[in-house]
mmCIF file of C-alpha atoms in Angstrom:
data_model
loop_
_atom_site.group_PDB
_atom_site.id
_atom_site.type_symbol
_atom_site.label_atom_id
_atom_site.label_comp_id
_atom_site.label_asym_id
_atom_site.label_seq_id
_atom_site.Cartn_x
_atom_site.Cartn_y
_atom_site.Cartn_z
ATOM 1 C CA MET V 1 -7.372 63.084 6.404
ATOM 2 C CA SER V 2 -4.134 62.070 4.685
ATOM 3 C CA LEU V 3 -3.689 58.522 3.396
ATOM 4 C CA SER V 4 -0.850 58.000 5.859
ATOM 5 C CA LYS V 5 -3.164 58.811 8.777
ATOM 6 C CA ILE V 6 -5.898 56.563 7.355
ATOM 7 C CA ILE V 7 -3.451 53.643 7.251
ATOM 8 C CA ILE V 8 -2.251 54.407 10.795
ATOM 9 C CA GLU V 9 -5.839 54.441 12.060
ATOM 10 C CA ARG V 10 -6.541 51.100 10.414
ATOM 11 C CA ILE V 11 -3.451 49.557 12.032
ATOM 12 C CA LYS V 12 -4.480 50.908 15.449
ATOM 13 C CA LYS V 13 -7.952 49.444 14.998
ATOM 14 C CA ASP V 14 -7.238 46.091 13.313
ATOM 15 C CA GLY V 15 -3.587 45.418 14.111
ATOM 16 C CA PRO V 16 -0.594 45.103 11.765
ATOM 17 C CA LEU V 17 -1.280 45.013 8.013
ATOM 18 C CA SER V 18 0.396 42.599 5.664
ATOM 19 C CA PHE V 19 2.756 44.510 3.392
ATOM 20 C CA ARG V 20 0.486 43.455 0.545
ATOM 21 C CA ASP V 21 -2.506 45.261 2.118
ATOM 22 C CA PHE V 22 -0.370 48.317 2.918
ATOM 23 C CA MET V 23 0.809 48.527 -0.713
ATOM 24 C CA GLU V 24 -2.741 48.067 -2.018
ATOM 25 C CA MET V 25 -3.905 51.042 0.068
ATOM 26 C CA ALA V 26 -0.901 53.171 -0.899
ATOM 27 C CA LEU V 27 -1.544 52.611 -4.609
ATOM 28 C CA TYR V 28 -5.312 52.213 -4.957
ATOM 29 C CA TYR V 29 -7.125 53.776 -1.984
ATOM 30 C CA PRO V 30 -10.088 55.803 -3.371
ATOM 31 C CA GLU V 31 -9.018 59.335 -4.398
ATOM 32 C CA LEU V 32 -5.877 59.276 -2.211
ATOM 33 C CA GLY V 33 -3.994 56.206 -3.442
ATOM 34 C CA TYR V 34 -1.249 56.837 -5.984
ATOM 35 C CA TYR V 35 -3.164 55.556 -9.009
ATOM 36 C CA ASN V 36 -6.505 57.029 -7.933
ATOM 37 C CA SER V 37 -5.215 60.528 -7.228
ATOM 38 C CA ILE V 38 -5.405 63.348 -9.772
ATOM 39 C CA ASN V 39 -1.636 63.934 -9.770
ATOM 40 C CA THR V 40 0.305 63.543 -13.022
ATOM 41 C CA LYS V 41 2.067 60.182 -12.972
ATOM 42 C CA ILE V 42 3.577 59.602 -16.421
ATOM 43 C CA GLY V 43 5.985 61.784 -18.406
ATOM 44 C CA ALA V 44 8.264 64.703 -17.617
ATOM 45 C CA ASP V 45 5.881 66.166 -15.026
ATOM 46 C CA GLY V 46 5.187 62.807 -13.420
ATOM 47 C CA ASP V 47 7.234 60.154 -11.662
ATOM 48 C CA PHE V 48 8.261 57.819 -14.484
ATOM 49 C CA TYR V 49 8.222 57.300 -18.255
ATOM 50 C CA THR V 50 6.557 54.455 -20.124
ATOM 51 C CA SER V 51 7.639 53.176 -23.536
ATOM 52 C CA ALA V 52 4.475 54.628 -25.073
ATOM 53 C CA SER V 53 5.342 58.074 -23.702
ATOM 54 C CA LEU V 54 8.785 57.967 -25.363
ATOM 55 C CA SER V 55 7.758 57.237 -28.946
ATOM 56 C CA ALA V 56 4.661 56.531 -31.039
ATOM 57 C CA SER V 57 6.766 53.869 -32.780
ATOM 58 C CA PHE V 58 6.268 51.604 -29.768
ATOM 59 C CA GLY V 59 2.499 51.480 -30.220
ATOM 60 C CA ALA V 60 2.889 51.178 -33.991
ATOM 61 C CA MET V 61 5.012 48.023 -33.601
ATOM 62 C CA ILE V 62 2.517 46.456 -31.226
ATOM 63 C CA GLY V 63 -0.109 47.344 -33.820
ATOM 64 C CA ARG V 64 1.995 45.603 -36.464
ATOM 65 C CA GLN V 65 2.207 42.466 -34.301
ATOM 66 C CA ILE V 66 -1.550 42.566 -33.671
ATOM 67 C CA GLU V 67 -2.170 42.894 -37.401
ATOM 68 C CA GLU V 68 -0.256 39.651 -37.948
ATOM 69 C CA MET V 69 -2.289 37.973 -35.193
ATOM 70 C CA TRP V 70 -5.472 39.079 -36.961
ATOM 71 C CA TYR V 71 -4.278 37.385 -40.151
ATOM 72 C CA LEU V 72 -3.471 34.188 -38.245
ATOM 73 C CA LEU V 73 -6.957 34.189 -36.714
ATOM 74 C CA GLY V 74 -8.549 34.289 -40.157
ATOM 75 C CA LYS V 75 -9.230 38.021 -40.632
ATOM 76 C CA ASN V 76 -12.370 37.784 -38.508
ATOM 77 C CA PRO V 77 -13.820 40.393 -36.089
ATOM 78 C CA PHE V 78 -11.022 41.127 -33.631
ATOM 79 C CA LYS V 79 -11.083 42.441 -30.084
ATOM 80 C CA ILE V 80 -8.163 44.169 -28.353
ATOM 81 C CA VAL V 81 -8.361 44.290 -24.555
ATOM 82 C CA GLU V 82 -5.864 46.547 -22.797
ATOM 83 C CA TYR V 83 -5.428 46.516 -19.031
ATOM 84 C CA GLY V 84 -4.515 49.785 -17.298
ATOM 85 C CA ALA V 85 -4.161 52.044 -20.337
ATOM 86 C CA GLY V 86 -2.479 54.901 -18.431
ATOM 87 C CA THR V 87 -2.842 58.119 -20.394
ATOM 88 C CA GLY V 88 -4.226 56.215 -23.402
ATOM 89 C CA LEU V 89 -1.140 56.875 -25.523
ATOM 90 C CA LEU V 90 -0.538 53.211 -26.357
ATOM 91 C CA CYS V 91 -4.146 52.712 -27.418
ATOM 92 C CA HIS V 92 -4.005 55.864 -29.560
ATOM 93 C CA ASP V 93 -0.810 54.785 -31.330
ATOM 94 C CA ILE V 94 -1.997 51.213 -31.925
ATOM 95 C CA LEU V 95 -5.255 52.425 -33.459
ATOM 96 C CA ASP V 96 -3.436 55.066 -35.503
ATOM 97 C CA TYR V 97 -1.309 52.327 -37.060
ATOM 98 C CA LEU V 98 -4.194 49.890 -37.625
ATOM 99 C CA LYS V 99 -6.252 52.533 -39.454
ATOM 100 C CA LYS V 100 -4.077 51.790 -42.491
ATOM 101 C CA ASN V 101 -5.737 48.344 -42.720
ATOM 102 C CA LYS V 102 -9.387 49.236 -43.425
ATOM 103 C CA LEU V 103 -10.717 45.670 -43.286
ATOM 104 C CA LEU V 104 -9.112 45.079 -39.910
ATOM 105 C CA TYR V 105 -10.073 48.491 -38.535
ATOM 106 C CA ASP V 106 -13.710 48.120 -39.584
ATOM 107 C CA ASN V 107 -13.905 44.797 -37.715
ATOM 108 C CA LEU V 108 -12.003 45.968 -34.640
ATOM 109 C CA SER V 109 -13.155 46.848 -31.144
ATOM 110 C CA TYR V 110 -10.813 48.163 -28.445
ATOM 111 C CA CYS V 111 -11.691 47.539 -24.798
ATOM 112 C CA ILE V 112 -9.878 49.265 -21.937
ATOM 113 C CA ILE V 113 -10.064 47.861 -18.405
ATOM 114 C CA GLU V 114 -9.302 50.736 -16.073
ATOM 115 C CA LYS V 115 -10.141 50.728 -12.373
ATOM 116 C CA SER V 116 -8.643 54.194 -11.770
ATOM 117 C CA ALA V 117 -11.358 56.810 -12.272
ATOM 118 C CA SER V 118 -8.810 59.622 -12.679
ATOM 119 C CA MET V 119 -6.845 57.746 -15.366
ATOM 120 C CA GLN V 120 -10.049 56.842 -17.187
ATOM 121 C CA GLU V 121 -10.974 60.515 -17.413
ATOM 122 C CA ILE V 122 -7.547 61.320 -18.887
ATOM 123 C CA GLU V 123 -7.928 58.533 -21.478
ATOM 124 C CA LYS V 124 -11.384 59.702 -22.533
ATOM 125 C CA LYS V 125 -10.112 63.179 -23.392
ATOM 126 C CA TYR V 126 -8.632 62.071 -26.716
ATOM 127 C CA LEU V 127 -9.729 58.492 -27.434
ATOM 128 C CA PHE V 128 -12.847 59.114 -29.483
ATOM 129 C CA GLU V 129 -13.520 56.035 -31.608
ATOM 130 C CA LYS V 130 -13.392 52.251 -31.383
ATOM 131 C CA VAL V 131 -12.817 52.418 -27.613
ATOM 132 C CA SER V 132 -15.062 51.351 -24.742
ATOM 133 C CA TRP V 133 -14.238 51.217 -21.023
ATOM 134 C CA TYR V 134 -14.857 48.480 -18.467
ATOM 135 C CA LYS V 135 -14.172 47.849 -14.787
ATOM 136 C CA SER V 136 -13.563 44.127 -15.246
ATOM 137 C CA ILE V 137 -12.893 41.630 -18.012
ATOM 138 C CA ASP V 138 -16.048 39.677 -17.161
ATOM 139 C CA GLU V 139 -18.072 42.641 -18.489
ATOM 140 C CA ILE V 140 -16.621 42.119 -21.988
ATOM 141 C CA PRO V 141 -18.451 39.750 -24.365
ATOM 142 C CA GLU V 142 -16.625 36.853 -26.022
ATOM 143 C CA ILE V 143 -12.956 37.743 -26.541
ATOM 144 C CA ILE V 144 -11.373 36.583 -29.779
ATOM 145 C CA GLY V 145 -8.265 38.665 -30.366
ATOM 146 C CA CYS V 146 -5.483 39.941 -28.139
ATOM 147 C CA ILE V 147 -5.177 40.943 -24.483
ATOM 148 C CA ILE V 148 -2.415 43.484 -23.767
ATOM 149 C CA SER V 149 -0.792 44.535 -20.529
ATOM 150 C CA ASN V 150 2.023 47.083 -20.643
ATOM 151 C CA GLU V 151 3.674 47.855 -17.297
ATOM 152 C CA LEU V 152 0.651 46.525 -15.422
ATOM 153 C CA ILE V 153 1.630 43.554 -13.261
ATOM 154 C CA ASP V 154 4.601 45.370 -11.714
ATOM 155 C CA ASN V 155 2.077 47.540 -9.877
ATOM 156 C CA PHE V 156 0.005 44.758 -8.349
ATOM 157 C CA ALA V 157 0.314 44.713 -4.568
ATOM 158 C CA VAL V 158 2.829 42.079 -3.437
ATOM 159 C CA HIS V 159 3.574 40.038 -0.358
ATOM 160 C CA GLN V 160 7.032 40.528 1.128
ATOM 161 C CA VAL V 161 8.730 37.527 2.733
ATOM 162 C CA ILE V 162 11.994 36.774 4.518
ATOM 163 C CA MET V 163 13.499 33.327 5.008
ATOM 164 C CA GLU V 164 14.521 32.613 8.577
ATOM 165 C CA GLU V 165 14.240 29.170 10.187
ATOM 166 C CA GLU V 166 10.979 29.130 8.268
ATOM 167 C CA LEU V 167 9.428 31.495 5.734
ATOM 168 C CA LYS V 168 8.133 34.678 7.381
ATOM 169 C CA GLU V 169 5.855 37.351 5.928
ATOM 170 C CA VAL V 170 6.415 41.082 6.428
ATOM 171 C CA PHE V 171 3.636 42.968 8.229
ATOM 172 C CA VAL V 172 3.445 46.735 8.781
ATOM 173 C CA ASN V 173 2.883 48.086 12.296
ATOM 174 C CA TYR V 174 2.899 51.633 13.688
ATOM 175 C CA ASN V 175 4.705 52.770 16.843
ATOM 176 C CA ASN V 176 5.494 56.485 16.461
ATOM 177 C CA ASP V 177 6.584 55.497 12.958
ATOM 178 C CA PHE V 178 5.910 52.678 10.524
ATOM 179 C CA GLU V 179 7.798 49.520 11.448
ATOM 180 C CA GLU V 180 7.982 46.011 10.056
ATOM 181 C CA ILE V 181 7.282 42.848 12.006
ATOM 182 C CA LEU V 182 7.605 39.233 10.836
ATOM 183 C CA LEU V 183 4.927 36.560 11.175
ATOM 184 C CA PRO V 184 4.849 32.959 9.879
ATOM 185 C CA ALA V 185 4.020 32.969 6.167
ATOM 186 C CA ASP V 186 0.750 31.544 4.905
ATOM 187 C CA GLU V 187 0.977 28.101 3.318
ATOM 188 C CA LYS V 188 0.121 29.521 -0.118
ATOM 189 C CA LEU V 189 3.305 31.628 0.006
ATOM 190 C CA VAL V 190 5.389 28.632 1.042
ATOM 191 C CA ALA V 191 3.834 26.571 -1.759
ATOM 192 C CA TYR V 192 4.675 29.297 -4.309
ATOM 193 C CA PHE V 193 8.413 28.643 -3.987
ATOM 194 C CA LYS V 194 7.976 24.864 -3.920
ATOM 195 C CA THR V 195 6.023 24.998 -7.176
ATOM 196 C CA LEU V 196 8.796 26.985 -8.876
ATOM 197 C CA ASN V 197 11.534 24.793 -7.292
ATOM 198 C CA VAL V 198 13.054 27.853 -5.608
ATOM 199 C CA TYR V 199 14.928 27.461 -2.320
ATOM 200 C CA LEU V 200 15.732 30.681 -0.475
ATOM 201 C CA PRO V 201 18.814 30.866 1.776
ATOM 202 C CA LYS V 202 18.456 32.181 5.309
ATOM 203 C CA GLY V 203 18.150 35.979 5.425
ATOM 204 C CA PHE V 204 16.882 36.235 1.828
ATOM 205 C CA ARG V 205 14.147 38.880 1.398
ATOM 206 C CA THR V 206 11.931 39.005 -1.670
ATOM 207 C CA GLU V 207 8.430 39.659 -3.013
ATOM 208 C CA ILE V 208 5.621 37.401 -4.263
ATOM 209 C CA ASN V 209 3.022 38.687 -6.714
ATOM 210 C CA MET V 210 0.077 36.377 -6.012
ATOM 211 C CA GLU V 211 -2.289 38.867 -7.655
ATOM 212 C CA ALA V 212 -0.540 38.342 -10.992
ATOM 213 C CA LEU V 213 -1.432 34.640 -10.862
ATOM 214 C CA VAL V 214 -5.090 35.426 -10.112
ATOM 215 C CA TRP V 215 -5.068 37.934 -12.987
ATOM 216 C CA LEU V 216 -3.594 35.397 -15.433
ATOM 217 C CA LYS V 217 -6.081 32.698 -14.436
ATOM 218 C CA ASN V 218 -8.943 35.149 -14.874
ATOM 219 C CA ILE V 219 -7.999 36.405 -18.330
ATOM 220 C CA SER V 220 -7.335 32.851 -19.543
ATOM 221 C CA ARG V 221 -10.979 32.056 -18.721
ATOM 222 C CA PHE V 222 -12.369 34.906 -20.808
ATOM 223 C CA LEU V 223 -10.039 34.622 -23.795
ATOM 224 C CA ILE V 224 -11.855 32.279 -26.169
ATOM 225 C CA LYS V 225 -9.201 32.322 -28.874
ATOM 226 C CA GLY V 226 -6.157 34.486 -29.472
ATOM 227 C CA TYR V 227 -3.116 35.931 -27.755
ATOM 228 C CA ILE V 228 -1.870 37.574 -24.573
ATOM 229 C CA ILE V 229 0.983 40.100 -24.789
ATOM 230 C CA THR V 230 2.618 40.882 -21.446
ATOM 231 C CA ILE V 231 5.239 43.654 -21.421
ATOM 232 C CA ASP V 232 6.944 44.578 -18.184
ATOM 233 C CA TYR V 233 10.123 45.095 -16.214
ATOM 234 C CA GLY V 234 11.349 41.704 -15.034
ATOM 235 C CA ALA V 235 13.383 38.525 -15.314
ATOM 236 C CA LEU V 236 13.214 34.778 -14.676
ATOM 237 C CA SER V 237 13.389 33.058 -11.280
ATOM 238 C CA SER V 238 17.044 32.173 -11.818
ATOM 239 C CA ASP V 239 17.898 35.876 -11.856
ATOM 240 C CA LEU V 240 15.431 37.233 -9.299
ATOM 241 C CA TYR V 241 16.409 34.771 -6.570
ATOM 242 C CA ASP V 242 20.133 35.081 -7.099
ATOM 243 C CA ASN V 243 22.126 36.037 -3.978
ATOM 244 C CA ARG V 244 22.800 39.543 -5.297
ATOM 245 C CA ARG V 245 19.071 40.289 -4.948
ATOM 246 C CA SER V 246 18.795 39.085 -1.348
ATOM 247 C CA SER V 247 17.457 42.465 -0.160
ATOM 248 C CA GLY V 248 14.370 42.312 -2.354
ATOM 249 C CA ILE V 249 13.303 43.775 -5.689
ATOM 250 C CA LEU V 250 10.912 46.513 -4.567
ATOM 251 C CA LEU V 251 11.435 50.058 -5.894
ATOM 252 C CA CYS V 252 9.685 53.394 -5.419
ATOM 253 C CA TYR V 253 9.594 56.356 -7.829
ATOM 254 C CA ASN V 254 8.892 59.959 -6.920
ATOM 255 C CA LYS V 255 9.511 62.752 -9.457
ATOM 256 C CA HIS V 256 11.816 60.438 -11.436
ATOM 257 C CA GLN V 257 13.919 59.776 -8.324
ATOM 258 C CA LYS V 258 14.307 56.154 -7.266
ATOM 259 C CA ASN V 259 14.263 54.989 -3.640
ATOM 260 C CA ASP V 260 13.590 51.826 -1.645
ATOM 261 C CA ASN V 261 11.399 53.256 1.134
ATOM 262 C CA PRO V 262 7.672 52.582 0.610
ATOM 263 C CA TYR V 263 6.788 54.233 3.951
ATOM 264 C CA GLN V 264 7.427 57.783 2.756
ATOM 265 C CA PHE V 265 5.417 59.940 0.301
ATOM 266 C CA ILE V 266 2.479 57.572 0.824
ATOM 267 C CA GLY V 267 -0.004 58.089 -2.012
ATOM 268 C CA SER V 268 2.438 60.361 -3.844
ATOM 269 C CA GLN V 269 5.014 57.838 -5.052
ATOM 270 C CA ASN V 270 4.793 54.743 -7.201
ATOM 271 C CA ILE V 271 5.672 51.408 -5.601
ATOM 272 C CA THR V 272 6.734 48.729 -8.048
ATOM 273 C CA LYS V 273 8.815 45.585 -8.401
ATOM 274 C CA LYS V 274 10.691 43.530 -10.940
ATOM 275 C CA ASN V 275 8.386 40.803 -12.235
ATOM 276 C CA ASN V 276 9.051 37.098 -12.236
ATOM 277 C CA PHE V 277 8.372 35.958 -15.804
ATOM 278 C CA SER V 278 8.727 32.326 -14.753
ATOM 279 C CA GLU V 279 5.291 32.745 -13.121
ATOM 280 C CA PRO V 280 3.079 33.286 -16.213
ATOM 281 C CA GLN V 281 4.985 30.665 -18.201
ATOM 282 C CA HIS V 282 4.616 28.006 -15.500
ATOM 283 C CA TRP V 283 1.052 28.716 -14.390
ATOM 284 C CA GLY V 284 -0.099 29.624 -17.886
ATOM 285 C CA GLU V 285 0.230 25.978 -18.904
ATOM 286 C CA ASN V 286 -2.185 25.055 -16.110
ATOM 287 C CA TYR V 287 -4.656 27.630 -17.414
ATOM 288 C CA GLY V 288 -4.651 26.361 -21.013
ATOM 289 C CA LEU V 289 -2.154 28.893 -22.383
ATOM 290 C CA ASP V 290 0.691 27.925 -24.701
ATOM 291 C CA CYS V 291 3.878 29.981 -24.601
ATOM 292 C CA CYS V 292 4.753 31.462 -27.999
ATOM 293 C CA GLY V 293 8.051 32.846 -26.667
ATOM 294 C CA MET V 294 9.717 35.622 -24.719
ATOM 295 C CA THR V 295 12.329 38.192 -25.650
ATOM 296 C CA ASP V 296 13.445 41.607 -24.462
ATOM 297 C CA GLN V 297 11.579 44.664 -25.711
ATOM 298 C CA THR V 298 14.479 45.880 -27.851
ATOM 299 C CA ASN V 299 14.656 42.657 -29.876
ATOM 300 C CA PHE V 300 10.860 42.546 -30.107
ATOM 301 C CA LEU V 301 10.781 46.005 -31.687
ATOM 302 C CA LEU V 302 13.772 45.345 -33.963
ATOM 303 C CA ALA V 303 12.218 42.087 -35.185
ATOM 304 C CA LEU V 304 9.091 43.993 -36.204
ATOM 305 C CA GLY V 305 11.134 46.515 -38.218
ATOM 306 C CA VAL V 306 11.016 49.482 -35.891
ATOM 307 C CA LYS V 307 14.222 51.050 -37.263
ATOM 308 C CA LYS V 308 12.897 51.258 -40.821
ATOM 309 C CA TYR V 309 9.523 52.443 -39.558
ATOM 310 C CA GLN V 310 11.164 55.138 -37.451
ATOM 311 C CA ASN V 311 13.387 56.263 -40.326
ATOM 312 C CA ASP V 312 10.387 56.500 -42.652
ATOM 313 C CA GLU V 313 8.601 58.640 -40.068
ATOM 314 C CA LEU V 314 11.640 60.885 -39.577
ATOM 315 C CA ILE V 315 11.894 61.554 -43.312
ATOM 316 C CA LYS V 316 8.557 63.349 -43.001
ATOM 317 C CA LEU V 317 10.191 65.927 -40.720
ATOM 318 C CA ILE V 318 11.295 69.033 -42.621
ATOM 319 C CA ASN V 319 14.075 69.940 -40.188
ATOM 320 C CA SER V 320 17.014 67.478 -40.431
ATOM 321 C CA THR V 321 18.382 68.604 -37.050
ATOM 322 C CA GLN V 322 15.040 67.861 -35.472
ATOM 323 C CA ALA V 323 15.057 64.429 -37.150
ATOM 324 C CA LYS V 324 18.489 63.611 -35.701
ATOM 325 C CA ILE V 325 17.353 64.643 -32.220
ATOM 326 C CA HIS V 326 14.283 62.419 -32.545
ATOM 327 C CA GLU V 327 16.394 59.471 -33.715
ATOM 328 C CA SER V 328 18.918 59.879 -30.897
ATOM 329 C CA TYR V 329 16.160 60.176 -28.293
ATOM 330 C CA PHE V 330 14.412 57.114 -29.737
ATOM 331 C CA ASN V 331 17.555 54.948 -29.823
ATOM 332 C CA PHE V 332 18.654 55.831 -26.296
ATOM 333 C CA GLY V 333 15.258 55.895 -24.606
ATOM 334 C CA LEU V 334 13.215 53.134 -26.193
ATOM 335 C CA LEU V 335 15.865 50.703 -27.430
ATOM 336 C CA MET V 336 18.610 51.065 -24.834
ATOM 337 C CA ARG V 337 17.541 52.581 -21.511
ATOM 338 C CA ILE V 338 14.157 50.858 -21.295
ATOM 339 C CA GLY V 339 14.196 48.248 -24.038
ATOM 340 C CA MET V 340 16.881 45.945 -22.642
ATOM 341 C CA LYS V 341 15.282 45.915 -19.171
ATOM 342 C CA PHE V 342 11.761 45.053 -20.293
ATOM 343 C CA LYS V 343 10.566 41.621 -21.363
ATOM 344 C CA VAL V 344 7.844 40.734 -23.862
ATOM 345 C CA LEU V 345 6.008 37.460 -23.265
ATOM 346 C CA ILE V 346 3.397 36.235 -25.736
ATOM 347 C CA GLN V 347 1.024 33.378 -24.930
ATOM 348 C CA GLN V 348 -1.748 31.916 -27.051
ATOM 349 C CA LYS V 349 -4.956 29.939 -26.695
ATOM 350 C CA GLY V 350 -6.757 27.905 -29.330
ATOM 351 C CA VAL V 351 -4.328 28.946 -32.066
ATOM 352 C CA ASP V 352 -2.108 26.800 -34.290
ATOM 353 C CA SER V 353 1.536 27.374 -33.366
ATOM 354 C CA LYS V 354 3.305 29.685 -35.803
ATOM 355 C CA THR V 355 6.326 31.892 -35.156
ATOM 356 C CA LEU V 356 5.261 35.470 -34.616
ATOM 357 C CA SER V 357 7.365 38.191 -36.244
ATOM 358 C CA GLY V 358 8.039 39.957 -32.940
ATOM 359 C CA LEU V 359 9.609 36.791 -31.525
ATOM 360 C CA ARG V 360 12.082 36.142 -34.341
ATOM 361 C CA PHE V 361 15.025 37.276 -32.197
ATOM 362 C CA LEU V 362 14.448 35.217 -29.052
ATOM 363 C CA ASN V 363 17.179 35.854 -26.484
ATOM 364 C CA VAL V 364 15.622 34.767 -23.186
#
């Protein structure tokens, strides 16, 4: 049975689904959901590119930032925890860079939290050392080090809401086709906007990522001492709830084509959203996390010396034409097309405040 039919049968049996539950099934239903299917998702043959798939320099610069964090934590045994490692490219490139520091590498363990069985199998094909896999962070012993998420929270299932006389939540029904109906929003969704001091005008449609808050609270409990690096597509509340975004910030990707219809290609297209980076900063304080700073990905990479690193790598290429192609592809893809859209937020716990190299060019 197709995933679409499974969702229809559930609606017929239990009644309309919240959009959040519909999105969760579309992305994570066993074997048929987008992230649990065997289809290629990342790269030229997939539906979208990630920064790690564009250049190994991306992982190297995160490795360089982690190396500095290791120094600041006293050069002690260090644990990297990566959520949703995708194809494993980022992990591979980080470890490849950190191998140059033998003392760090010898005292390093790399933990991947991956709930997609199909993605875990892809990762295991070429990650052979230092790496162990887990279903949940509570399976990992004492974490002193750095927790990384790269393009993770934009794929958590979200609630959709519309402001009418009162806040309404979007539910998904089926009547010969999928259709949306509006029901009064739960108090927790109403409280979300009050906490952030956001007031939506009538007719304004948007998304709320409650799962991201649960995720942040959870990882803050298990991080004993160290840092959290969150990299994702997003902006602050002041931008996301501007009138020009009154139709919502949900996007779908299928074979590198963008659309705004989550009710087609169910299980075969990615459903994502622009993240609200005001969330982790605000709630992080309640969870014992201090904000080190936030910048866009381009300035993060430039601050860590990515241009010199990339040039040094290109010199190793024998063919100068090939080197120029690599440089052009790197500059356009990683620094311009993706880099200016993505934000890098770093938070810390139990660490003395010192400016991190990747945050030298703060612009947010």
